[in-house]
Amino acid sequence: MPRKVALDDTRNIGIMAHIDAGKTTTTERILYYTGITYKLGEVHEGTATMDWMEQEQERGITITSAATTCFWKDHRINIIDTPGHVDFTAEVERSLRVLDGAVAVFCAVGGVEPQSETVWRQADKYGVPRIAFVNKMDRAGADFEGVVARIEDRLGARAAAVQLPIGAEADFEGVLDLVRMREIRYHGDVLGARFEELPVAPEREEAALIAREALVEKICECDLEALEAWDERGDLDAAECEAALRRATLSLQIVPVVCGSAFRNKGVQPLLDAVVAYLPAPTDVPPITGTRSPIGPGLEVSSNGTPSPVVAAEDVVVREARDDAPFAALVFKVMADPFVGQLSFFRVYSGVLRAGDKVLNSARGRRSRVGRLLKVHANKREEIREVYAGDIAAAVGLRNSRTGETICDPAAPVALEAMEFPEPVLSRVIEPSTKADQELLSVALGKLAHEDPTFRVTTDLETAQTIISGMGELHLEILVDRLLREFQVSAVVGQPRVAYRETIRRSAQVEGRHVRQTGGRGQYGHVRIEVSPNHDVPFEFENAIVRGAVPREYIPAVEQGARDALESGPLAGYPVTGVTVRLYDGSFHTVDSSELAFRIAGSLATREALRRCSPTILEPVMEVEVVTPDEYTGEVMGDLSARRARITGLSVRGNARVIDAQVPLAGMFGYATDIRSATQGRATYTMHFGSYEEAPEAVMAEVMASA
């Protein structure tokens, strides 16, 4: 089967925003106007196509990223609708990793909110070009110019308004296109499907000309070709303006800003035009690079404290977005489906894959046969025969693949850059309700952990209890709900437990010796190490051995022994972070020395050093934003102070007060209920992880007593 849509006419985009900015509603309108759905789904009614999970429909929020495909003006647009709640930020992370462009949705009243900043930084991390859609222009307090200013101020982006709203709040009628200098007015009786283009009304002409001049100036600041055309004629025509805007957007110099009201069905078609005009095709982004093998000639410590390959220049592989290149794709999501088994969602960067082909998982060195290929539309699937470069699809049969792993042509192996996810900050004990649920629970938890890279399952060796860890209370609540509904496993969950960490405040030099003689060959490992604080990285190992005091083949074993010791700290058994271990001396026995002996010696020495290094406990501190009516400001601030909060900012947003604070996670349990009670349900708050900080003495004593 030949390719149906040219690669240049394909767009892979994500819809991203703060919670309740209107991402899913915008996606629903896109599906309606592109003919994918025949009825508008509403989030508040639980009928949104993209919010297909029962938990999403009940709560009115997006929990898992959902993929779909639509067509607009002969272009194929693959869309991923991402969650806005901070607990599900990993869904945004793994979606942006495989997307070429993004639409950032902002509420015309709320503007740039905390999670808006988080997803914006994630897009910056992967260099994703984006356009901004200022939604909810029909709401009281809508301020288009204010939102554009806050995008520039708080996000550091060069925002270029390519539209102006016609009216605002209840009088919002449509948009004024500054590129073509035309007004787009909607007829409200046909769900926004019918609109007309008109010349700019005389009463808006002066403001439109001023705004267009500002737009052209911003374009000329970024694009030499546009500047030369402007120097010649003093203006840019619509085609030149659009082409220059596209170049500036693709080079991440400009963020075009459009506006509308998705719920009132206004401004969505011009948004689709902007997606086609300004966001990149797979051929517009740089070719993906990887390595020939996931294992290089040496290892270095990465930012998350794990060994990562040191890649030689000759091992770097470039895969261009072409159908005739070797097949290479990245698995960005894994999902357990009750009907077909494991579904692996992947983005094809190069080549063609057909159902029945064999692929290599380069991270694990395993080959698998692709049983079926599926085009996904939320929770509905359509079987297809093949996928091409630039496509996003799902496969059945890749049982060994996990999020962030590469699948490729076995004849041309490549390992693309993997993804990094934040560490869980909240833990709970979980136990089966009945003995019959015991085995089912372990299987179900394993499947959920396989799907979600921010969900961890561990066992407390002392109490034999199963501990689940996640990104927040809502995250764990959803997972426990899924256990009951999807896996029919009833479980009892204990009170939340904070994921504390331990660290050290000073250095110490320690000798570790493991000598055992049992008749015949014994065990001999002897090391001298220095352990010192290093809060720039979770863990760093330095090899300072000279003259072969410890043979090179035993050095990795000493490092592994140190890692073993750091898994459980000396105060309360929490993982130790922010530590440098330097191996500077030791000795060996030509017969009795072994890797095991040096691993044990390294572990013993590190444990002893930690006890001598003035250990302390770190607690997770959250960045909290509370939006409250003015009359409750004092009460809310007093309650936050009682939770050991540091107030970092107080500002006005419309007729509400915005309180920014840093609060230890331990003080935020049950805050949603408390703030509703204190403000009669009128205040809202958002919270995301900030940093780990040293806990006060009273908290340390409490944590150690409960350990």
XYZ file of C-alpha atoms in Angstrom:
707
model
C 0.000 0.000 0.000
C 1.473 3.406 -0.940
C 1.534 6.293 1.533
C -1.823 8.112 1.496
C -0.635 11.459 2.909
C 2.734 13.006 2.017
C 5.199 13.343 4.878
C 5.295 17.125 4.366
C 1.518 17.224 4.939
C 1.668 15.354 8.280
C 1.536 17.073 11.654
C 2.207 15.345 14.997
C 0.956 17.664 17.717
C 0.071 17.584 21.390
C -2.528 19.627 23.244
C -1.003 20.714 26.567
C -2.040 23.077 29.366
C -2.833 23.623 33.027
C -5.773 21.647 34.377
C -9.179 23.063 33.328
C -7.793 25.356 30.594
C -9.897 23.519 28.006
C -7.526 21.042 26.326
C -10.007 18.190 25.948
C -12.860 20.510 24.917
C -10.600 21.993 22.220
C -9.708 18.489 20.999
C -13.406 17.516 20.909
C -14.172 20.528 18.680
C -11.253 19.661 16.396
C -12.641 16.130 15.963
C -16.122 17.511 15.252
C -15.037 20.073 12.651
C -12.715 17.605 10.904
C -15.550 15.084 10.578
C -14.119 12.414 12.909
C -17.098 12.649 15.288
C -20.663 13.650 14.463
C -21.624 14.829 17.937
C -19.886 17.237 20.292
C -18.691 15.527 23.476
C -18.614 17.547 26.683
C -16.161 17.015 29.550
C -18.649 18.100 32.246
C -21.216 15.583 30.950
C -18.684 12.722 30.813
C -19.233 12.319 27.052
C -15.872 13.566 25.748
C -14.403 11.141 23.209
C -10.839 11.621 24.440
C -11.736 11.164 28.141
C -12.805 7.549 27.711
C -11.727 6.095 31.079
C -14.450 5.789 33.705
C -12.273 7.677 36.186
C -11.890 10.562 33.697
C -15.613 10.758 33.006
C -16.480 10.765 36.721
C -13.946 13.439 37.703
C -14.101 15.585 34.564
C -10.314 15.582 34.146
C -7.861 13.947 31.760
C -5.775 11.227 33.397
C -4.108 9.422 30.523
C -2.917 10.868 27.227
C -5.183 9.800 24.356
C -4.183 9.699 20.685
C -6.301 10.288 17.602
C -5.952 11.224 13.926
C -7.909 13.733 11.860
C -7.610 15.478 8.483
C -7.775 19.186 7.714
C -7.226 20.771 4.295
C -5.429 17.703 2.879
C -3.176 17.477 5.932
C -3.087 14.563 8.352
C -2.945 15.678 11.985
C -2.014 13.137 14.668
C -3.131 14.569 18.026
C -2.285 13.554 21.580
C -4.499 15.117 24.267
C -2.437 15.256 27.469
C -3.474 15.611 31.146
C -3.179 18.921 32.974
C -2.970 17.633 36.554
C 0.540 17.631 37.999
C 0.185 14.037 39.263
C 0.136 12.874 35.633
C 2.975 15.022 34.351
C 4.775 11.896 33.064
C 1.999 11.519 30.460
C 2.914 14.966 29.127
C 6.638 14.183 29.262
C 6.446 11.012 27.196
C 4.035 12.568 24.694
C 6.210 15.636 24.057
C 9.209 13.357 23.550
C 7.698 11.977 20.343
C 5.768 15.009 19.042
C 6.956 17.544 16.489
C 4.795 20.455 17.658
C 2.356 21.448 20.385
C -0.645 23.656 21.029
C -0.410 25.271 24.467
C -3.886 26.182 25.706
C -4.252 29.078 28.157
C -7.370 30.210 29.998
C -8.187 33.830 29.048
C -8.910 34.534 32.731
C -6.291 32.412 34.554
C -3.515 33.057 32.026
C -0.183 31.371 32.760
C -0.860 28.979 35.660
C 1.629 26.710 37.515
C 1.162 23.613 35.363
C 1.302 25.841 32.257
C 4.884 26.639 33.274
C 5.671 22.969 33.911
C 4.486 21.755 30.496
C 6.155 24.733 28.817
C 9.498 23.766 30.382
C 8.949 20.180 29.229
C 8.402 21.433 25.665
C 11.563 23.560 25.966
C 13.469 20.465 27.093
C 12.629 18.630 23.865
C 12.785 21.720 21.610
C 9.157 21.432 20.529
C 7.820 24.366 18.425
C 4.424 25.496 19.684
C 1.543 27.867 19.162
C -0.580 29.332 21.972
C -4.377 29.199 22.013
C -6.006 31.646 24.430
C -9.236 29.804 25.230
C -12.386 30.818 27.142
C -12.594 34.301 25.625
C -16.321 34.212 26.458
C -15.721 34.099 30.228
C -16.112 37.091 32.538
C -12.687 38.656 33.096
C -11.198 37.404 29.803
C -8.066 39.415 28.972
C -6.333 38.445 25.718
C -3.612 41.106 25.841
C -2.910 40.315 29.508
C -2.400 36.617 28.728
C -0.041 37.441 25.830
C 1.971 39.691 28.168
C 2.152 36.973 30.844
C 3.321 34.399 28.268
C 6.240 36.709 27.482
C 6.913 37.629 31.104
C 6.516 34.291 32.920
C 7.517 31.853 30.177
C 10.244 33.937 28.521
C 8.713 33.375 25.086
C 8.407 35.884 22.257
C 4.640 35.765 21.839
C 3.267 37.142 18.562
C -0.503 37.713 18.418
C -1.641 36.667 14.933
C -5.293 37.244 15.876
C -7.296 39.700 17.914
C -10.600 38.838 19.596
C -13.742 40.529 18.310
C -15.412 41.462 21.567
C -14.865 39.632 24.846
C -16.785 37.918 27.630
C -20.501 37.643 26.686
C -19.901 39.809 23.577
C -17.203 37.569 22.062
C -18.197 37.147 18.391
C -15.133 35.851 16.540
C -11.529 36.633 15.671
C -9.669 39.154 13.535
C -6.911 37.560 11.445
C -3.955 39.992 11.450
C -2.027 38.090 8.757
C -4.784 38.368 6.125
C -6.579 41.354 7.743
C -9.954 39.616 7.697
C -12.642 39.149 10.332
C -14.032 35.665 11.036
C -17.531 35.866 12.524
C -19.483 32.845 13.757
C -23.168 32.032 13.553
C -24.073 30.677 16.974
C -26.990 28.497 15.886
C -24.970 25.829 14.040
C -22.357 24.816 16.664
C -19.673 26.974 15.072
C -19.661 24.958 11.848
C -20.719 27.996 9.782
C -18.833 31.261 9.791
C -18.140 34.059 7.361
C -15.058 36.060 6.478
C -15.545 39.798 6.237
C -13.360 42.884 5.767
C -12.164 44.548 8.958
C -14.917 46.724 10.414
C -14.095 50.487 10.341
C -14.295 50.776 14.152
C -11.573 48.115 14.554
C -9.374 49.096 11.621
C -7.025 51.399 13.530
C -6.401 48.882 16.345
C -5.916 46.102 13.777
C -3.316 48.115 11.820
C -1.364 48.887 15.009
C -1.449 45.202 16.033
C -0.376 44.069 12.542
C 2.533 46.501 12.553
C 3.662 45.081 15.917
C 3.362 41.551 14.483
C 5.452 42.437 11.411
C 8.098 44.050 13.635
C 8.410 40.877 15.717
C 8.697 38.782 12.567
C 11.382 41.034 11.072
C 13.399 40.859 14.301
C 13.705 37.091 13.794
C 13.736 36.603 10.024
C 16.247 38.226 7.651
C 14.230 37.368 4.530
C 11.161 39.130 5.930
C 13.283 42.114 6.986
C 14.629 42.523 3.448
C 11.100 42.396 1.978
C 9.923 44.940 4.554
C 12.872 47.245 3.750
C 11.897 47.154 0.058
C 8.151 47.787 0.347
C 7.489 48.830 3.950
C 5.084 45.927 4.494
C 4.677 42.147 4.115
C 1.859 40.500 2.206
C -0.101 37.621 3.766
C 1.969 34.875 2.089
C 5.296 36.429 3.137
C 4.017 37.000 6.652
C 2.834 33.384 6.985
C 6.055 31.918 5.557
C 8.247 34.046 7.839
C 6.100 33.193 10.860
C 6.489 29.515 10.059
C 10.287 29.809 9.851
C 10.446 31.728 13.139
C 8.135 29.234 14.875
C 10.147 26.225 13.696
C 13.369 27.847 14.949
C 11.708 28.431 18.379
C 12.078 32.212 18.068
C 8.369 33.065 18.012
C 5.192 31.591 19.498
C 2.135 32.574 17.392
C -0.885 33.326 19.597
C -4.472 32.703 18.478
C -7.690 32.952 20.485
C -11.209 31.623 20.737
C -13.743 29.847 22.898
C -13.771 26.096 22.330
C -16.838 25.561 24.517
C -18.781 28.194 22.518
C -17.472 26.707 19.242
C -15.583 29.818 18.125
C -12.029 30.057 16.848
C -11.269 26.327 16.440
C -11.078 26.300 12.609
C -8.526 29.163 12.565
C -6.578 27.212 15.208
C -6.459 24.249 12.811
C -5.306 26.598 10.035
C -2.510 27.801 12.353
C -1.480 24.191 13.128
C -1.130 23.467 9.406
C 0.550 26.806 8.653
C 3.028 27.139 11.511
C 3.751 23.790 13.179
C 6.366 21.442 11.702
C 6.050 18.376 9.541
C 8.386 15.480 10.425
C 10.682 16.708 7.628
C 10.970 20.157 9.255
C 12.551 18.948 12.498
C 16.184 17.791 12.734
C 16.760 14.077 12.052
C 16.663 11.900 15.161
C 20.029 10.698 16.448
C 20.892 7.568 18.387
C 23.742 5.165 18.982
C 24.641 1.898 17.293
C 24.464 0.112 20.608
C 23.058 1.040 24.020
C 26.362 -0.061 25.572
C 29.326 2.159 24.828
C 33.026 1.707 25.628
C 32.642 3.075 29.178
C 30.163 4.325 31.751
C 29.583 7.718 33.328
C 27.066 8.780 35.976
C 23.982 10.491 34.552
C 21.905 13.189 36.252
C 19.602 10.645 37.879
C 22.508 8.786 39.450
C 22.553 5.750 37.161
C 25.376 4.665 34.854
C 24.916 5.875 31.291
C 26.926 5.034 28.182
C 29.867 7.087 27.102
C 29.296 7.242 23.342
C 32.135 7.625 20.888
C 31.484 9.968 17.947
C 31.671 7.102 15.445
C 28.853 5.306 17.278
C 26.323 8.116 16.680
C 23.621 7.172 14.145
C 21.364 9.622 12.295
C 17.930 8.507 11.116
C 16.222 10.844 8.654
C 12.435 10.948 8.302
C 12.275 8.896 5.108
C 10.327 5.796 4.167
C 13.357 4.253 2.461
C 15.571 4.538 5.573
C 15.973 1.618 8.035
C 13.044 1.301 10.430
C 13.452 3.042 13.820
C 10.720 3.949 16.327
C 10.399 4.918 19.984
C 7.871 3.272 22.296
C 6.402 6.159 24.299
C 3.544 4.435 26.080
C 2.551 0.921 27.132
C -1.011 0.008 28.042
C -2.684 -3.216 29.168
C -5.779 -3.858 27.071
C -8.289 -6.450 28.328
C -9.060 -7.611 24.776
C -5.739 -7.655 22.893
C -3.157 -7.771 25.716
C -0.302 -5.271 25.828
C -0.564 -2.318 23.476
C 2.691 -0.512 22.711
C 2.268 3.026 21.342
C 5.186 4.157 19.205
C 6.324 6.979 16.959
C 8.021 5.987 13.696
C 11.056 8.163 12.995
C 12.265 6.415 9.847
C 11.391 3.504 7.575
C 8.259 1.404 7.191
C 6.862 -1.319 9.474
C 4.385 -3.951 8.312
C 2.248 -6.276 10.386
C 4.149 -9.544 10.844
C 7.616 -7.957 10.633
C 10.290 -8.756 13.201
C 11.766 -5.869 15.183
C 14.664 -5.583 17.606
C 14.307 -3.954 21.023
C 17.783 -2.419 21.162
C 17.624 -1.697 24.899
C 17.053 -5.376 25.750
C 18.584 -7.074 22.736
C 15.387 -9.060 22.126
C 13.510 -9.653 18.900
C 9.735 -9.686 18.659
C 7.233 -10.211 15.887
C 4.643 -7.465 15.461
C 1.327 -9.314 15.507
C -1.009 -6.454 14.628
C -0.724 -2.758 13.881
C -3.486 -0.422 15.018
C -4.456 3.164 14.297
C -5.819 4.531 17.559
C -8.740 6.880 18.112
C -9.017 7.294 21.910
C -10.180 3.820 23.032
C -11.251 2.679 19.557
C -8.844 0.933 17.226
C -8.644 0.346 13.509
C -6.387 -2.397 12.175
C -3.884 -1.278 9.558
C -1.301 -3.127 7.494
C 1.685 -0.813 7.711
C 2.994 2.413 9.216
C 5.372 4.929 7.681
C 7.923 7.494 8.848
C 6.212 10.206 10.884
C 3.265 8.007 11.920
C 2.019 7.349 15.449
C 0.444 3.932 15.943
C 0.095 1.016 18.367
C 1.373 -2.543 18.063
C 0.323 -5.857 19.573
C 3.060 -8.393 20.245
C 5.865 -6.277 21.756
C 5.551 -7.864 25.188
C 9.069 -7.026 26.347
C 8.993 -3.342 25.415
C 8.720 -0.575 27.987
C 8.291 3.187 27.826
C 11.299 4.938 26.305
C 12.762 1.892 24.538
C 13.674 1.749 20.868
C 12.364 -0.781 18.358
C 14.223 -0.990 15.081
C 15.202 -3.044 12.062
C 17.323 -5.986 13.334
C 19.678 -5.464 10.391
C 20.324 -1.816 11.346
C 20.234 -1.578 15.174
C 19.958 1.839 16.789
C 19.226 3.038 20.332
C 17.419 6.381 20.503
C 17.745 8.597 23.570
C 15.591 7.259 26.415
C 13.292 9.326 28.648
C 13.823 10.422 32.240
C 10.903 10.588 34.651
C 10.563 12.244 38.062
C 10.889 10.161 41.195
C 7.696 9.353 43.167
C 7.100 11.575 46.207
C 4.231 9.785 47.962
C 3.911 6.194 49.224
C 1.152 4.084 50.737
C 0.945 0.572 52.111
C -1.448 -1.648 50.148
C -2.804 -5.017 51.218
C -5.302 -7.402 49.587
C -8.757 -7.513 51.184
C -8.834 -11.314 51.101
C -6.313 -14.100 50.767
C -7.722 -14.914 47.326
C -6.736 -11.424 46.147
C -3.076 -11.855 47.213
C -1.744 -13.329 43.979
C -4.076 -11.256 41.797
C -2.835 -8.082 43.492
C 0.828 -8.740 42.732
C 0.036 -9.473 39.064
C -2.144 -6.364 38.718
C 0.428 -4.098 40.397
C 3.087 -5.479 38.069
C 0.983 -4.567 35.027
C 0.306 -1.055 36.315
C 4.004 -0.492 37.064
C 4.827 -1.720 33.553
C 2.469 0.916 32.119
C 3.391 3.858 34.333
C 7.074 4.786 34.790
C 6.275 7.033 37.792
C 4.530 4.244 39.718
C 6.748 2.015 41.868
C 5.987 -1.143 43.827
C 8.365 -2.242 46.580
C 8.308 -4.576 49.567
C 9.326 -3.520 53.071
C 11.764 -6.265 54.065
C 11.102 -5.829 57.793
C 7.288 -5.851 57.732
C 6.781 -7.730 54.424
C 4.233 -5.051 53.458
C 3.733 -4.004 49.847
C 4.345 -0.281 49.310
C 3.094 1.631 46.285
C 4.655 4.979 45.384
C 3.435 7.662 42.995
C 3.343 11.357 42.175
C 0.531 12.359 44.525
C -2.687 11.441 46.296
C -4.823 11.574 43.132
C -2.317 9.441 41.212
C -2.459 6.637 43.786
C -6.226 7.003 44.199
C -6.743 6.470 40.459
C -4.444 3.436 40.394
C -6.243 1.789 43.330
C -9.570 2.492 41.605
C -8.232 0.820 38.440
C -7.220 -2.238 40.490
C -10.840 -2.737 41.469
C -12.484 -1.912 38.123
C -10.058 -3.327 35.568
C -8.456 -6.178 37.482
C -11.280 -6.994 39.947
C -8.819 -6.902 42.847
C -10.062 -5.516 46.148
C -7.340 -3.881 48.230
C -7.020 -1.858 51.424
C -4.755 1.191 51.294
C -3.042 2.683 54.338
C -2.392 6.316 55.130
C -0.080 8.258 52.782
C 3.637 8.068 53.495
C 6.040 10.765 52.428
C 8.993 9.656 50.326
C 11.734 11.080 52.540
C 15.407 10.933 51.580
C 18.586 10.963 53.651
C 21.822 12.814 53.011
C 25.049 13.744 54.818
C 26.483 17.038 56.052
C 30.224 16.322 56.282
C 32.945 14.033 54.955
C 34.548 10.942 56.435
C 37.259 8.481 55.439
C 36.579 4.835 56.234
C 38.234 1.477 55.702
C 36.108 -1.492 54.607
C 37.443 -5.026 54.871
C 35.742 -8.302 54.015
C 37.888 -11.334 54.833
C 36.519 -14.826 55.172
C 38.360 -18.160 55.191
C 36.219 -21.274 54.932
C 38.755 -23.886 53.859
C 39.842 -23.803 50.252
C 39.461 -20.521 48.421
C 38.353 -17.690 50.724
C 37.116 -14.153 50.210
C 39.239 -11.040 50.448
C 38.230 -7.463 49.701
C 39.802 -4.375 51.237
C 39.027 -0.750 50.324
C 39.573 2.732 51.689
C 36.981 5.278 50.669
C 36.056 8.891 51.345
C 32.361 9.788 51.468
C 31.457 13.480 51.132
C 28.317 15.546 50.475
C 27.595 16.569 46.872
C 24.147 18.052 46.414
C 24.554 18.612 42.666
C 23.944 14.932 41.819
C 22.173 12.063 43.601
C 25.297 9.876 43.528
C 28.798 10.141 42.147
C 31.596 7.577 42.260
C 35.237 8.596 41.811
C 38.030 6.161 41.112
C 41.230 7.616 42.613
C 43.211 4.355 42.739
C 46.880 4.614 41.765
C 49.479 1.918 41.179
C 46.865 -0.825 41.041
C 46.101 -1.023 44.777
C 42.694 -2.351 43.698
C 42.655 -4.075 40.288
C 40.541 -2.383 37.619
C 38.195 -5.352 37.259
C 37.053 -4.916 40.896
C 36.321 -1.160 40.703
C 32.734 -1.590 39.359
C 32.038 -4.062 42.187
C 33.102 -1.473 44.787
C 30.804 1.088 43.114
C 27.914 -1.373 43.163
C 28.565 -2.068 46.850
C 28.364 1.662 47.547
C 25.065 1.859 45.632
C 23.725 -1.062 47.690
C 24.542 0.788 50.908
C 22.856 3.997 49.711
C 19.524 2.230 49.193
C 18.889 2.321 52.952
C 20.114 5.213 55.090
C 21.396 4.941 58.692
C 18.654 7.078 60.293
C 15.315 5.745 59.061
C 16.108 3.428 56.164
C 15.253 5.912 53.388
C 17.419 6.125 50.227
C 20.509 8.308 50.566
C 21.121 11.034 47.992
C 23.624 13.837 47.364
C 26.741 11.754 48.023
C 30.161 11.359 46.409
C 32.086 8.154 47.146
C 35.814 8.316 46.324
C 37.802 5.100 46.266
C 41.434 6.057 46.952
C 43.179 2.937 48.329
C 42.832 -0.742 49.212
C 44.479 -4.086 48.780
C 43.766 -7.457 47.188
C 44.747 -11.107 47.386
C 45.841 -12.822 44.199
C 43.788 -15.950 44.980
C 41.002 -15.001 47.399
C 39.882 -11.650 45.952
C 36.667 -11.609 43.905
C 34.024 -9.167 42.691
C 31.666 -10.317 45.455
C 34.279 -9.693 48.152
C 34.963 -6.147 46.921
C 31.233 -5.435 46.554
C 30.691 -6.426 50.189
C 33.745 -4.427 51.297
C 32.468 -1.353 49.409
C 29.030 -1.721 50.978
C 30.414 -2.153 54.522
C 32.696 0.854 54.152
C 29.929 3.088 52.759
C 27.481 2.122 55.534
C 30.042 2.915 58.207
C 30.951 6.215 56.527
C 27.311 7.315 56.360
C 27.004 6.867 60.133
C 30.044 9.107 60.672
C 29.041 11.829 58.189
C 26.381 13.568 60.293
C 23.394 12.139 58.397
C 20.145 14.070 58.167
C 16.686 13.576 56.661
C 15.381 15.448 53.620
C 11.680 16.044 53.047
C 9.942 16.878 49.745
C 8.795 20.506 49.602
C 5.990 21.358 47.180
C 5.392 24.533 45.192
C 1.776 25.478 45.985
C -0.433 28.119 44.378
C -3.755 28.982 46.037
C -6.338 31.151 44.243
C -8.864 32.477 46.754
C -11.471 35.247 47.018
C -9.999 38.289 48.744
C -12.070 37.898 51.927
C -10.478 34.509 52.707
C -6.856 35.558 52.130
C -5.946 35.879 55.823
C -7.545 32.572 56.753
C -5.821 30.706 53.902
C -2.411 32.207 54.726
C -2.833 31.357 58.403
C -3.698 27.760 57.535
C -0.667 27.498 55.251
C 1.610 28.863 57.983
C 0.313 26.171 60.340
C 1.477 23.634 57.728
C 5.057 25.034 57.917
C 4.657 26.970 54.664
C 6.936 29.733 53.397
C 4.839 32.360 51.595
C 6.828 33.376 48.497
C 4.362 35.612 46.696
C 1.009 37.385 46.923
C -0.611 38.838 43.798
C -3.969 39.807 42.339
C -5.621 37.916 39.480
C -8.895 39.539 38.476
C -10.986 39.752 41.634
C -9.069 36.953 43.398
C -5.848 36.716 45.386
C -3.053 34.358 44.344
C -0.862 33.019 47.155
C 2.400 31.286 46.198
C 4.021 29.162 48.888
C 6.520 26.375 49.493
C 5.002 23.741 51.763
C 6.396 20.385 52.980
C 4.412 17.544 51.431
C 3.750 16.059 54.888
C 1.627 19.108 55.706
C -0.517 18.939 52.567
C -2.435 15.693 53.148
C -6.150 16.358 53.120
C -5.638 19.989 52.068
C -8.233 19.777 49.286
C -10.987 19.100 51.836
C -9.694 21.671 54.341
C -9.486 24.524 51.843
C -12.968 23.814 50.530
C -14.342 23.947 54.075
C -12.483 27.147 54.934
C -13.574 29.050 51.793
C -17.032 27.569 51.158
C -15.625 25.763 48.123
C -14.564 28.994 46.389
C -10.786 28.597 46.545
C -8.678 26.295 44.373
C -5.075 25.210 44.610
C -2.426 23.503 42.531
C 0.687 21.757 43.788
C 3.799 20.333 42.176
C 7.107 19.020 43.463
C 9.702 21.697 44.176
C 12.794 20.252 45.861
C 14.103 18.202 48.753
C 15.103 20.235 51.824
C 16.540 19.353 55.216
C 13.799 18.498 57.710
C 13.599 20.266 61.101
C 14.753 18.365 64.188
C 11.178 17.694 65.367
C 10.233 16.173 62.009
C 13.430 14.100 61.952
C 12.659 12.692 65.380
C 9.114 11.828 64.305
C 10.288 10.127 61.095
C 12.952 8.109 62.942
C 10.451 7.044 65.599
C 8.013 5.759 62.972
C 10.686 3.984 60.914
